[in-house]
mmCIF file of C-alpha atoms in Angstrom:
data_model
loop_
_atom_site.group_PDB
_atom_site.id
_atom_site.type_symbol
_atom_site.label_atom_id
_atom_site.label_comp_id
_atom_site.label_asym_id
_atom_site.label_seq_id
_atom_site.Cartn_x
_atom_site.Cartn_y
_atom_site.Cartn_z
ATOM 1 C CA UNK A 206 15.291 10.246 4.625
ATOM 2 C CA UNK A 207 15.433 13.919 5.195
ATOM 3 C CA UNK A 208 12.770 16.913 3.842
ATOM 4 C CA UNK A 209 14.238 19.422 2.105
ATOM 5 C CA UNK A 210 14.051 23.391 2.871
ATOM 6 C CA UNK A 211 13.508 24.378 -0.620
ATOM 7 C CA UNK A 212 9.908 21.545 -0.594
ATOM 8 C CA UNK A 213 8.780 22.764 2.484
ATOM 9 C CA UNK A 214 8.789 26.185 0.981
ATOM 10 C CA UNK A 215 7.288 25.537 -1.930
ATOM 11 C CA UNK A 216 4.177 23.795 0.237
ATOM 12 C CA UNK A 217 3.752 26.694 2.258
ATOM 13 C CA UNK A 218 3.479 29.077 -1.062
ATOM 14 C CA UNK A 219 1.917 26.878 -3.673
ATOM 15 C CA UNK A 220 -1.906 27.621 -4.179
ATOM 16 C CA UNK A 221 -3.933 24.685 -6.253
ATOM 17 C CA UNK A 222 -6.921 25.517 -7.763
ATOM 18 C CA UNK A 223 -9.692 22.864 -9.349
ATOM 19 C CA UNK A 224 -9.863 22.457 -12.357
ATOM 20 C CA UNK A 225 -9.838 18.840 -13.259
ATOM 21 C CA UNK A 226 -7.986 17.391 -16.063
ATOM 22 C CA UNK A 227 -6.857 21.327 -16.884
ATOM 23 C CA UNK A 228 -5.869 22.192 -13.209
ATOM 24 C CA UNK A 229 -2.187 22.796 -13.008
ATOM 25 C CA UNK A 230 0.228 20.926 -10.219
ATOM 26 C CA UNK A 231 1.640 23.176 -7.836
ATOM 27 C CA UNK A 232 5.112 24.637 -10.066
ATOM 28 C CA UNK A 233 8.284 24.675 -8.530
ATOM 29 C CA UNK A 234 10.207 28.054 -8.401
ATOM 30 C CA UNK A 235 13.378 26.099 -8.996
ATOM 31 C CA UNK A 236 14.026 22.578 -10.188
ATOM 32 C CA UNK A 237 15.650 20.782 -7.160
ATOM 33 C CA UNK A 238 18.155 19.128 -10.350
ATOM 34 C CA UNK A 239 19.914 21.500 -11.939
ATOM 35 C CA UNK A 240 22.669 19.556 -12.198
ATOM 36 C CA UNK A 241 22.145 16.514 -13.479
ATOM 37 C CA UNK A 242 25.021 14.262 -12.170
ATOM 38 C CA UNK A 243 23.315 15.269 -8.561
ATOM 39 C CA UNK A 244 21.390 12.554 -6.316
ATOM 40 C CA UNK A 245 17.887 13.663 -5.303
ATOM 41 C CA UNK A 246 16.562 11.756 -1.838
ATOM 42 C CA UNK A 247 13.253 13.962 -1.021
ATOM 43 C CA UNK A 248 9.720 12.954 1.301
ATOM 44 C CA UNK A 249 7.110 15.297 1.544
ATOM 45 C CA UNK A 250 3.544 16.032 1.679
ATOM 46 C CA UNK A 251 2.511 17.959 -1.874
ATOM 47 C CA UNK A 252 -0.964 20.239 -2.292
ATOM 48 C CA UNK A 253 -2.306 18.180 -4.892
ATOM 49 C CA UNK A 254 -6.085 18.901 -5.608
ATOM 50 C CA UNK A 255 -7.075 20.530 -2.398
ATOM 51 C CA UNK A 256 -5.422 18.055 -0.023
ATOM 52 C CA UNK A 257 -1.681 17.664 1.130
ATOM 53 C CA UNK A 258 -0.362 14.092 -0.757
ATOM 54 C CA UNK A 259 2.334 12.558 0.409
ATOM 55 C CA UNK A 260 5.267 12.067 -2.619
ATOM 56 C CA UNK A 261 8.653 10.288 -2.194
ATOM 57 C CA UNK A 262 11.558 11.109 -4.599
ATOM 58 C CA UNK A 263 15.107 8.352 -4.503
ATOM 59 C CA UNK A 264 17.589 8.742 -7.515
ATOM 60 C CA UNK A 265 21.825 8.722 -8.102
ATOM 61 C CA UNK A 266 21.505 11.054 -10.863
ATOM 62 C CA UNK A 267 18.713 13.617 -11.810
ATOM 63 C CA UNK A 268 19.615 13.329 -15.276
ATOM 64 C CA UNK A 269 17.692 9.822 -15.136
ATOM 65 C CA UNK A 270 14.671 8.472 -16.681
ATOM 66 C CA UNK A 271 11.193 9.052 -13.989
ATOM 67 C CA UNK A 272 9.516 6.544 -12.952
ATOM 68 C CA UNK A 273 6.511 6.897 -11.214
ATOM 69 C CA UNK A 274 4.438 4.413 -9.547
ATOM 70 C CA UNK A 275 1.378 3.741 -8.808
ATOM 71 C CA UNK A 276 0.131 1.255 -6.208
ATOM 72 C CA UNK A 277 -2.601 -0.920 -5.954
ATOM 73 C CA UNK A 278 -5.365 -1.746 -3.454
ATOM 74 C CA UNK A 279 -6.239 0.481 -3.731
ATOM 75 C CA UNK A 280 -4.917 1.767 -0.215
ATOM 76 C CA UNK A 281 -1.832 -0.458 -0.799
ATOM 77 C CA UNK A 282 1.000 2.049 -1.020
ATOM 78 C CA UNK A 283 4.818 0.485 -2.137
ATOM 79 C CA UNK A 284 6.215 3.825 -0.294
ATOM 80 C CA UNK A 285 7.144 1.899 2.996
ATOM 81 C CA UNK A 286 8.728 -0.829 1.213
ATOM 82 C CA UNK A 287 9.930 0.728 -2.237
ATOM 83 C CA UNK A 288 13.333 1.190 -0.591
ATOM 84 C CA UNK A 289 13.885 -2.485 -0.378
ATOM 85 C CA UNK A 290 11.930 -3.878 -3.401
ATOM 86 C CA UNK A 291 13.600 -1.444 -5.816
ATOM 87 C CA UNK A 292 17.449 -1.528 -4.421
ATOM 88 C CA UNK A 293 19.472 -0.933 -7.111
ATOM 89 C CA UNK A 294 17.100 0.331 -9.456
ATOM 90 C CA UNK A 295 17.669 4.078 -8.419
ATOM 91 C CA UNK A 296 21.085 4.573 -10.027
ATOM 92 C CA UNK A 297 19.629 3.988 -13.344
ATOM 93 C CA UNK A 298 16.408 5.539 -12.401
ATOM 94 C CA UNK A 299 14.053 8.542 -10.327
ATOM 95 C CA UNK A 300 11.909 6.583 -8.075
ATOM 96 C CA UNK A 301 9.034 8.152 -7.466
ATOM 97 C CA UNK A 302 6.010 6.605 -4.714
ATOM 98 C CA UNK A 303 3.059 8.489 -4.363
ATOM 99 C CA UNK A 304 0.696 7.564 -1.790
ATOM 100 C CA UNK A 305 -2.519 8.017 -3.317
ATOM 101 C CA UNK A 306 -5.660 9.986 -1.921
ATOM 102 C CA UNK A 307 -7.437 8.091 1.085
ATOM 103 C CA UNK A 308 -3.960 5.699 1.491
ATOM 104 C CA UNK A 309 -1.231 5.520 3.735
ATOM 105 C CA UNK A 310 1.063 8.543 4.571
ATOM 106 C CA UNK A 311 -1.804 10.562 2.362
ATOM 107 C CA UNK A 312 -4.714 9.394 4.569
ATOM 108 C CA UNK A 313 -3.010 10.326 7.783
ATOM 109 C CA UNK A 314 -2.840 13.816 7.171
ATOM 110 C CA UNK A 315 -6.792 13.964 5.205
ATOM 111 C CA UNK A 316 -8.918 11.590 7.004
ATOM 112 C CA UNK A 317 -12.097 11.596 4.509
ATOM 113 C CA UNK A 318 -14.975 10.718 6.381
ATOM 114 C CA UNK A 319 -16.415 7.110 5.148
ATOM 115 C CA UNK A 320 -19.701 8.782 3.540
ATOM 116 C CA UNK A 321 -16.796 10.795 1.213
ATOM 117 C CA UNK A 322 -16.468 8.949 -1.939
ATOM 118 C CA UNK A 323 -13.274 7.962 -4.023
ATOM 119 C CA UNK A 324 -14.124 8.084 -8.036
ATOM 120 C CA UNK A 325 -11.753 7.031 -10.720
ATOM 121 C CA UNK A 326 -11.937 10.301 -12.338
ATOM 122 C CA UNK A 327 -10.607 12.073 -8.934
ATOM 123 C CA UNK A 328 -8.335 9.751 -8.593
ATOM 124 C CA UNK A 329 -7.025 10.198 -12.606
ATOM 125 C CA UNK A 330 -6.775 13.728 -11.848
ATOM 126 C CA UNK A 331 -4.941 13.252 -9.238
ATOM 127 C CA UNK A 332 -2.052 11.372 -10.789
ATOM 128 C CA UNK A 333 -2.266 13.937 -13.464
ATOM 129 C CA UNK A 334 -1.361 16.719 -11.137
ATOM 130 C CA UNK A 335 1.260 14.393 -9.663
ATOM 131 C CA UNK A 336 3.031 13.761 -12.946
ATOM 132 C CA UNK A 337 2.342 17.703 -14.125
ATOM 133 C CA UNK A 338 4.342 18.362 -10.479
ATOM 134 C CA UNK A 339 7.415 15.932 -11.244
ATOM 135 C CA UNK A 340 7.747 17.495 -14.666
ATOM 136 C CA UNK A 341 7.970 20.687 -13.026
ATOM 137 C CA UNK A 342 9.721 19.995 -10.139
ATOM 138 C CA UNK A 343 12.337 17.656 -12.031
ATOM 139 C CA UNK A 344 12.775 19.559 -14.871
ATOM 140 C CA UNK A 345 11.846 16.428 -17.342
ATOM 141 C CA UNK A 346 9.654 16.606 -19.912
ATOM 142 C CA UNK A 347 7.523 13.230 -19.621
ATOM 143 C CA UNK A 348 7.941 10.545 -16.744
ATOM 144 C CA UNK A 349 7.503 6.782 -17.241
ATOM 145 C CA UNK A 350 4.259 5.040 -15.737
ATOM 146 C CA UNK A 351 4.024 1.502 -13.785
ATOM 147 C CA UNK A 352 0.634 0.509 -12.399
ATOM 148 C CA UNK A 353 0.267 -2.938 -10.896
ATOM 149 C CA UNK A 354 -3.466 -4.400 -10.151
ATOM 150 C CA UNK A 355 -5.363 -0.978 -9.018
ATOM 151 C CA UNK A 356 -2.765 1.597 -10.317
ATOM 152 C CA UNK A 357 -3.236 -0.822 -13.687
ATOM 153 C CA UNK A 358 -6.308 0.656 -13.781
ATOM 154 C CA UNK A 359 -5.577 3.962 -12.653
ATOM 155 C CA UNK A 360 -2.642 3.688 -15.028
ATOM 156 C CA UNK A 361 -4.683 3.293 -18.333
ATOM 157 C CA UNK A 362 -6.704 6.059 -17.215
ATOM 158 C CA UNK A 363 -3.981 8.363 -16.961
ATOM 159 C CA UNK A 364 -2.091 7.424 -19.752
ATOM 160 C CA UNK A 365 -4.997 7.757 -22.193
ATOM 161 C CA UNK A 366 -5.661 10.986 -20.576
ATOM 162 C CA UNK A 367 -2.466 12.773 -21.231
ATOM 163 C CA UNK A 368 -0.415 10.906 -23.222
ATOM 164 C CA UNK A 369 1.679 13.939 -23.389
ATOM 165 C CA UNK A 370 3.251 13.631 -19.621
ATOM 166 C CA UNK A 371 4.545 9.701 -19.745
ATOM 167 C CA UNK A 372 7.312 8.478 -22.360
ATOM 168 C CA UNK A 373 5.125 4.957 -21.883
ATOM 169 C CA UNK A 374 3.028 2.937 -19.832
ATOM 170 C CA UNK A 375 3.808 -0.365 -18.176
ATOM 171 C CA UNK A 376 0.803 -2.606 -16.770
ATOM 172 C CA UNK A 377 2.065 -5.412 -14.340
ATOM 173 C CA UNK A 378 -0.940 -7.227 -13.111
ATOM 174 C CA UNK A 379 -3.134 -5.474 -16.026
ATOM 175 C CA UNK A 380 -7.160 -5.520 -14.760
ATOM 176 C CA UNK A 381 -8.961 -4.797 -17.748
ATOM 177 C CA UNK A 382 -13.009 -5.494 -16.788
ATOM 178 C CA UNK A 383 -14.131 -5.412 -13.577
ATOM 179 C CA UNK A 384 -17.339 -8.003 -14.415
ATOM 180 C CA UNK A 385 -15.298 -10.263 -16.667
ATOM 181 C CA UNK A 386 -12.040 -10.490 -14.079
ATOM 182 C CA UNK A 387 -13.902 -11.379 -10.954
ATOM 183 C CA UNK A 388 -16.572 -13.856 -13.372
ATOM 184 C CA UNK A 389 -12.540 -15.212 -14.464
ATOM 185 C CA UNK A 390 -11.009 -15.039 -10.923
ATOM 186 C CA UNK A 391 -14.274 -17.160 -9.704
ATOM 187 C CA UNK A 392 -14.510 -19.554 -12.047
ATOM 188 C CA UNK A 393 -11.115 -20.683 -11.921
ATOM 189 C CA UNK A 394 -10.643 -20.727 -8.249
ATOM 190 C CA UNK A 395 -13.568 -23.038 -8.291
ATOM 191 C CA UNK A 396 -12.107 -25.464 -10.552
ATOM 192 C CA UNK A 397 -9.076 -25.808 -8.930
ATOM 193 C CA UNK A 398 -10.961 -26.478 -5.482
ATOM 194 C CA UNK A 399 -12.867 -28.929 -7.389
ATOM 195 C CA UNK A 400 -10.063 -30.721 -8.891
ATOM 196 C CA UNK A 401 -8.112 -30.643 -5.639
ATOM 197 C CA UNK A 402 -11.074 -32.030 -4.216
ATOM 198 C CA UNK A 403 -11.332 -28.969 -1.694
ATOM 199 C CA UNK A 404 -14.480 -29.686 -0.099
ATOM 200 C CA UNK A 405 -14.557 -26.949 2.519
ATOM 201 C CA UNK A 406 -13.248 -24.198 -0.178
ATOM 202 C CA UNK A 407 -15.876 -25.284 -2.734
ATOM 203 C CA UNK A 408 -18.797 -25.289 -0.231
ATOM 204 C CA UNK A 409 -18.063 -22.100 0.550
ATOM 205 C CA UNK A 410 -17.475 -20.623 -3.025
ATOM 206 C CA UNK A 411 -20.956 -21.822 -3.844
ATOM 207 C CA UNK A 412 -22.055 -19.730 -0.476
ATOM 208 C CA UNK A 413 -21.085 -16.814 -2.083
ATOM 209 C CA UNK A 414 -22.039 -17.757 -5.644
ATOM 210 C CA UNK A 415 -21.279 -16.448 -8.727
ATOM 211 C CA UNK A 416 -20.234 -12.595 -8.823
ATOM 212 C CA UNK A 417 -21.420 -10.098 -9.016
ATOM 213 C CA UNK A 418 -22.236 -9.621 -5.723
ATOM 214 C CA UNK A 419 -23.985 -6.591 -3.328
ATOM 215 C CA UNK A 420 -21.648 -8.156 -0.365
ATOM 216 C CA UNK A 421 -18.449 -6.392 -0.308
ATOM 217 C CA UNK A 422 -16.904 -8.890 2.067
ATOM 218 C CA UNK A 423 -16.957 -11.500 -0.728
ATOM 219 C CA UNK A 424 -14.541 -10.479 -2.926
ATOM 220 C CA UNK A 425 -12.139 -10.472 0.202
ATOM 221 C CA UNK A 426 -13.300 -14.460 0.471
ATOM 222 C CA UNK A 427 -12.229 -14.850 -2.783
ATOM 223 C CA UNK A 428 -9.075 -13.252 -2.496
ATOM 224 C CA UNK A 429 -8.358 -15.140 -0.181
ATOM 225 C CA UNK A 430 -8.872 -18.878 -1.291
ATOM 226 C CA UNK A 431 -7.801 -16.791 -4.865
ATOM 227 C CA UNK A 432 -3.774 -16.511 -2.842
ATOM 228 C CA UNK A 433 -4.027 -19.956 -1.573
ATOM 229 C CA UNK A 434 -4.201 -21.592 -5.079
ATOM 230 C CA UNK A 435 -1.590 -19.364 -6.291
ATOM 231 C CA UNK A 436 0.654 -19.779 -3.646
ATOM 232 C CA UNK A 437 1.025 -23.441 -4.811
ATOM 233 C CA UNK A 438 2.321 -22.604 -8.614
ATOM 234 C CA UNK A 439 4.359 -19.505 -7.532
ATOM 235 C CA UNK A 440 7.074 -18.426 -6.571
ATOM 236 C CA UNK A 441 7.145 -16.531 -2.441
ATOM 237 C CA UNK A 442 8.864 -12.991 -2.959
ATOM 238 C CA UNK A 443 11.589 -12.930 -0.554
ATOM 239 C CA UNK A 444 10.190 -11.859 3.078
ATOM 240 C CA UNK A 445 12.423 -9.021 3.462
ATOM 241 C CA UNK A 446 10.364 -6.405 1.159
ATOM 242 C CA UNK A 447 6.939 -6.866 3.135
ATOM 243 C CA UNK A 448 9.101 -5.268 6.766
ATOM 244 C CA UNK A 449 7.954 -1.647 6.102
ATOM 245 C CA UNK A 450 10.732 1.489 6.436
ATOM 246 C CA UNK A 451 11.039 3.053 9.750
ATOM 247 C CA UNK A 452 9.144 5.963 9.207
ATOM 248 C CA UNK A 453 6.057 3.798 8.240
ATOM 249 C CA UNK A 454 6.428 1.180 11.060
ATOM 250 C CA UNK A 455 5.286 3.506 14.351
ATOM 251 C CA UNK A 456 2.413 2.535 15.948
ATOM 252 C CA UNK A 457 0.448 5.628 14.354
ATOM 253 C CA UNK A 458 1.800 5.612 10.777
ATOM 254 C CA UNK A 459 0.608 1.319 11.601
ATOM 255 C CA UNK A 460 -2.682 2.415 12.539
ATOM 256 C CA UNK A 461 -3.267 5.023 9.578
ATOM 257 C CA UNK A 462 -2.320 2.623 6.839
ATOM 258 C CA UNK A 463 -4.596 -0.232 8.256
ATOM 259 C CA UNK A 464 -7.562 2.266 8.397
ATOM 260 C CA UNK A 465 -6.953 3.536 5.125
ATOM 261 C CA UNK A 466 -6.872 0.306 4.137
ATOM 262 C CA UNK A 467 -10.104 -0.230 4.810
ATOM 263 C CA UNK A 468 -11.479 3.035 3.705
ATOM 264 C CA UNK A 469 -10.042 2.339 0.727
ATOM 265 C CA UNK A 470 -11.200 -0.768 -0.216
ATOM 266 C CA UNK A 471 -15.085 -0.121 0.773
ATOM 267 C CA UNK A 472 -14.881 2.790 -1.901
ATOM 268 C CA UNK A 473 -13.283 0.442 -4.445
ATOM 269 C CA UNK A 474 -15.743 -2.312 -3.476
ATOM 270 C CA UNK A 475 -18.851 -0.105 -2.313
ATOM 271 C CA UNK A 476 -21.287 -1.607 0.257
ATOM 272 C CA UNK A 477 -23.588 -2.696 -2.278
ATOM 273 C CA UNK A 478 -20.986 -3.367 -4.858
ATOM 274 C CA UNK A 479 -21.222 -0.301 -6.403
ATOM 275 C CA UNK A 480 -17.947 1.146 -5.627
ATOM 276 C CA UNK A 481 -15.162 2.275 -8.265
ATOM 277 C CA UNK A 482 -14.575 -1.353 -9.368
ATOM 278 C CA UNK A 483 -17.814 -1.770 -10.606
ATOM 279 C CA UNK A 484 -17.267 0.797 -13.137
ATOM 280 C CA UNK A 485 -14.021 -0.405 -14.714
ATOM 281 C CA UNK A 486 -14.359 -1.410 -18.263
ATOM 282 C CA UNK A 487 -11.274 0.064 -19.969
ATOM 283 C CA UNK A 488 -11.934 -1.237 -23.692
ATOM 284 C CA UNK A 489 -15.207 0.966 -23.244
ATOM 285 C CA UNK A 490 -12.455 3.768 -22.681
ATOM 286 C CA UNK A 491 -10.812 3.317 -26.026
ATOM 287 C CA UNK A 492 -7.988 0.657 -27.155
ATOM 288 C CA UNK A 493 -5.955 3.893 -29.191
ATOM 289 C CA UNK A 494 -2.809 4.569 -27.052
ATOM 290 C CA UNK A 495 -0.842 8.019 -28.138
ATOM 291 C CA UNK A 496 2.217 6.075 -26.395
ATOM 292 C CA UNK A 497 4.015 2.858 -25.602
ATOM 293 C CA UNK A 498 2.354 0.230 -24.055
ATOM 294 C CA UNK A 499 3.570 -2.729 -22.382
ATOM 295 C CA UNK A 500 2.080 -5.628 -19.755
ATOM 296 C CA UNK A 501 3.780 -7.987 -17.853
ATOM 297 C CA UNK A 502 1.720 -10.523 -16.760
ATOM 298 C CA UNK A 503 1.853 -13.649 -14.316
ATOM 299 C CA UNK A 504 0.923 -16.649 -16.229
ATOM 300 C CA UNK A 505 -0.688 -18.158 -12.826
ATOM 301 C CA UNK A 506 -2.276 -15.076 -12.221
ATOM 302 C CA UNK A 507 -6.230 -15.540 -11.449
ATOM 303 C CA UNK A 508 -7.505 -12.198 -10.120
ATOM 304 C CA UNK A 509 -6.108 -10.176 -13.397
ATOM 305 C CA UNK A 510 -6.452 -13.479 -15.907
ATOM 306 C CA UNK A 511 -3.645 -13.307 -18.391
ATOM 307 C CA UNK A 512 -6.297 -14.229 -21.150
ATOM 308 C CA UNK A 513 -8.475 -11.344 -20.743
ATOM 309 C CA UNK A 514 -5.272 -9.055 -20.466
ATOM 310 C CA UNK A 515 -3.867 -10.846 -23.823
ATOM 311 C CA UNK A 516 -7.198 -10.050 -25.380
ATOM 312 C CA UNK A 517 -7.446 -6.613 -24.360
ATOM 313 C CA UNK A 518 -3.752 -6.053 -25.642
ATOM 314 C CA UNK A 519 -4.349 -7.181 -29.126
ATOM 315 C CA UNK A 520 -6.338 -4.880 -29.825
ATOM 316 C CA UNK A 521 -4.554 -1.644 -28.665
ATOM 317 C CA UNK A 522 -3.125 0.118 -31.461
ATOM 318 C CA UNK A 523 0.043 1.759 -29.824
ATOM 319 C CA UNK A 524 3.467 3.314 -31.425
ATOM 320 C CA UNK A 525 4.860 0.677 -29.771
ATOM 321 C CA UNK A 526 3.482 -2.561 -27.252
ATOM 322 C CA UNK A 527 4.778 -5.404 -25.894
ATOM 323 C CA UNK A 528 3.363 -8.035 -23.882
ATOM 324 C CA UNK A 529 4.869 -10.671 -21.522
ATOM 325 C CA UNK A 530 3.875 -13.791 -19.376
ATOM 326 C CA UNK A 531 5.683 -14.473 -16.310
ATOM 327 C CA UNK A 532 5.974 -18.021 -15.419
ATOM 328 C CA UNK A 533 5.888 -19.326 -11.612
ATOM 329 C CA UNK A 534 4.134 -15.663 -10.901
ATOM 330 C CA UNK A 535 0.475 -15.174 -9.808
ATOM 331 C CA UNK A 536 -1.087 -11.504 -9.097
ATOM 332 C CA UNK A 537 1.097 -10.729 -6.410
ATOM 333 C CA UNK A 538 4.579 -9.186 -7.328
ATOM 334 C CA UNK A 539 8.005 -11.861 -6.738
ATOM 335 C CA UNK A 540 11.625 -11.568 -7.809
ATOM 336 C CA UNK A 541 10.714 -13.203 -11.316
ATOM 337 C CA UNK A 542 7.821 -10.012 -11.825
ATOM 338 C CA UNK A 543 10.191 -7.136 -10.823
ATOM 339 C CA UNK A 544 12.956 -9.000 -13.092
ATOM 340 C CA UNK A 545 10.577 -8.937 -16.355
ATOM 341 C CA UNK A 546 9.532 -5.128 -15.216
ATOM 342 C CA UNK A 547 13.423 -4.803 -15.574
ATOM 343 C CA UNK A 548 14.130 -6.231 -18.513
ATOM 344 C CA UNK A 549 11.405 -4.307 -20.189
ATOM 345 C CA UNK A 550 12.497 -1.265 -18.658
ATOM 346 C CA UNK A 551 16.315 -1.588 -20.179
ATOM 347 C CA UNK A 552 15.664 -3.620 -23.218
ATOM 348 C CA UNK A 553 12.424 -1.638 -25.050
ATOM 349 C CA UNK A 554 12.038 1.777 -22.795
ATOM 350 C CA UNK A 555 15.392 2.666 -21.869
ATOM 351 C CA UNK A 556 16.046 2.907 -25.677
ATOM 352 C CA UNK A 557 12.820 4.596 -27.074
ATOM 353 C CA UNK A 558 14.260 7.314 -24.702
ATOM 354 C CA UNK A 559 17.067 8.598 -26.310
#
């Protein structure tokens, strides 16, 4: 993919104050679609609250609905594998992958020290100014929102934030609690290495004991024995979408993601498990939504249980909701995930659009 003159401009003129939920995106000085029958292919880093954020833009037609996404982790971006994943998807949509603050493409160019922390209101800020910039820069009034797992999170905080920028929000993997998921996602992992007569797993679930924990190594345990079990009931997404793009597969832009990775996941753990996920409690937030909200959910999903999700849903009061359960799916995204997200994105956003 190629940078365009006109965005490379625009970074060298743009000036971004802080101001948190009021501080403006950096504005365009022309909307690259004027013309709305033209395609729009675009990578490039963005000022985005005081650092340089790297933003990828793929559509047929700039007169189509935005979508932006927002990956999870977090330090997990879908930018080196979006063009794969998504094929298709662009000539009926603006594909938009941001690589959030202290991940991938984003984390090569600021390398926070460890000691700096990541909060969830820096990082809601930061998809604010993202959204404010592809409003802007697009010339569209709102953009649609997907979070999966993390950017579920990050999602609900955004779209309760400013309602205003997103024509609705879609949760695929929806965490709700961070205390009640990982009690969930412990629990049930247990049972099933109980009932499979696991011995080794279950000996060393009871190592770790019952969240939550102060060891931020043990929730990657339990992810991992927490992939296993789903593996079994699931469905493998096809190996093709994991190979990342060639920009994203040197040795360097390797190295970056892997340590940003890392960084990433010790501020959403914390060393003493006191890091971002500790703090997530999203009813606490509010359950009134001043737009559409829909989850799709794996029904074999144990990290983000589809119970706590469905409980959490009911009692959102939304113009509009919806809810579905994805069968032979688990946390991780497969072909029968990305098929609901596309069902739901032709079938009940596609029309509250027009």
């Amino acid at each position: 993919m190629r940078k365009l003159g006109p965005v490379l401009i625009l970074l060298a003129l743009i000036v971004l104050s802080c101001f948190g939920l009021a501080q403006a995106a950096p504005a365009s000085p022309a909307p690259p679609c004027a013309k709305a029958d033209a395609a729009i292919r675009e990578q490039a880093y963005v000022p985005i609250n005081g650092i340089e954020q790297w933003i990828t833009i793929n559509g047929a037609r700039c007169g189509n609905p935005v979508i932006l996404f927002l990956h999870g982790g977090p330090g997990n971006p879908l930018s080196p594998f979006a063009d794969t994943i998504y094929a298709g998807w662009e000539q009926h949509y603006t594909l938009v992958q941001w690589d959030q603050r202290g991940a991938g493409m984003t984390y090569s160019k600021n390398r926070p020290a460890d000691d700096v922390p990541l909060s969830l209101q820096q990082m809601r800020d930061d998809g604010i100014a993202v959204a404010t910039y592809l409003q802007q820069h697009l010339g569209q009034q709102k953009v649609i929102l997907m979070g999966s797992s993390w950017g579920s999170i990050l999602g609900v905080y955004m779209a309760r934030a400013r309602p205003d920028l997103f024509h609705v929000y879609i949760g695929t993997a929806q965490v709700v609690n961070a205390q009640a998921n990982l009690g969930s996602m412990y629990r049930q992992v247990l049972a099933l290495a109980q009932a499979a007569n696991d011995i080794a797993t279950v000996e060393k679930l009871a190592a770790l004991g019952s969240p939550p924990w102060r060891d931020p190594r043990n929730f990657g345990i339990l992810r991992r024995f927490d992939r296993k079990y789903e593996a079994q009931v699931t469905e493998a997404p096809p190996k093709a979408w994991w190979q990342p793009a060639a920009l994203y597969a040197t040795p360097q832009a390797l190295s970056d993601a892997e340590a940003g990775d890392d960084y990433s996941y010790i501020q959403f753990m914390g060393w003493q498990g006191d890091g971002m996920f500790s703090r997530v409690d999203l009813p606490a937030l509010g359950t009134s939504f001043g737009l559409p909200v829909y989850m799709i959910m794996g029904e074999e999903d144990l990290l983000s249980s589809p119970a706590i999700a469905r409980s959490y849903f009911d009692s959102i009061q939304a113009p509009q909701k919806g809810f579905v359960l994805v069968k032979r799916a688990g946390h991780d995204p497969n072909q029968a995930v990305l098929d609901a997200q596309w069902r739901v994105l032709r079938e009940q956003v596609t029309p509250l659009l027009h």
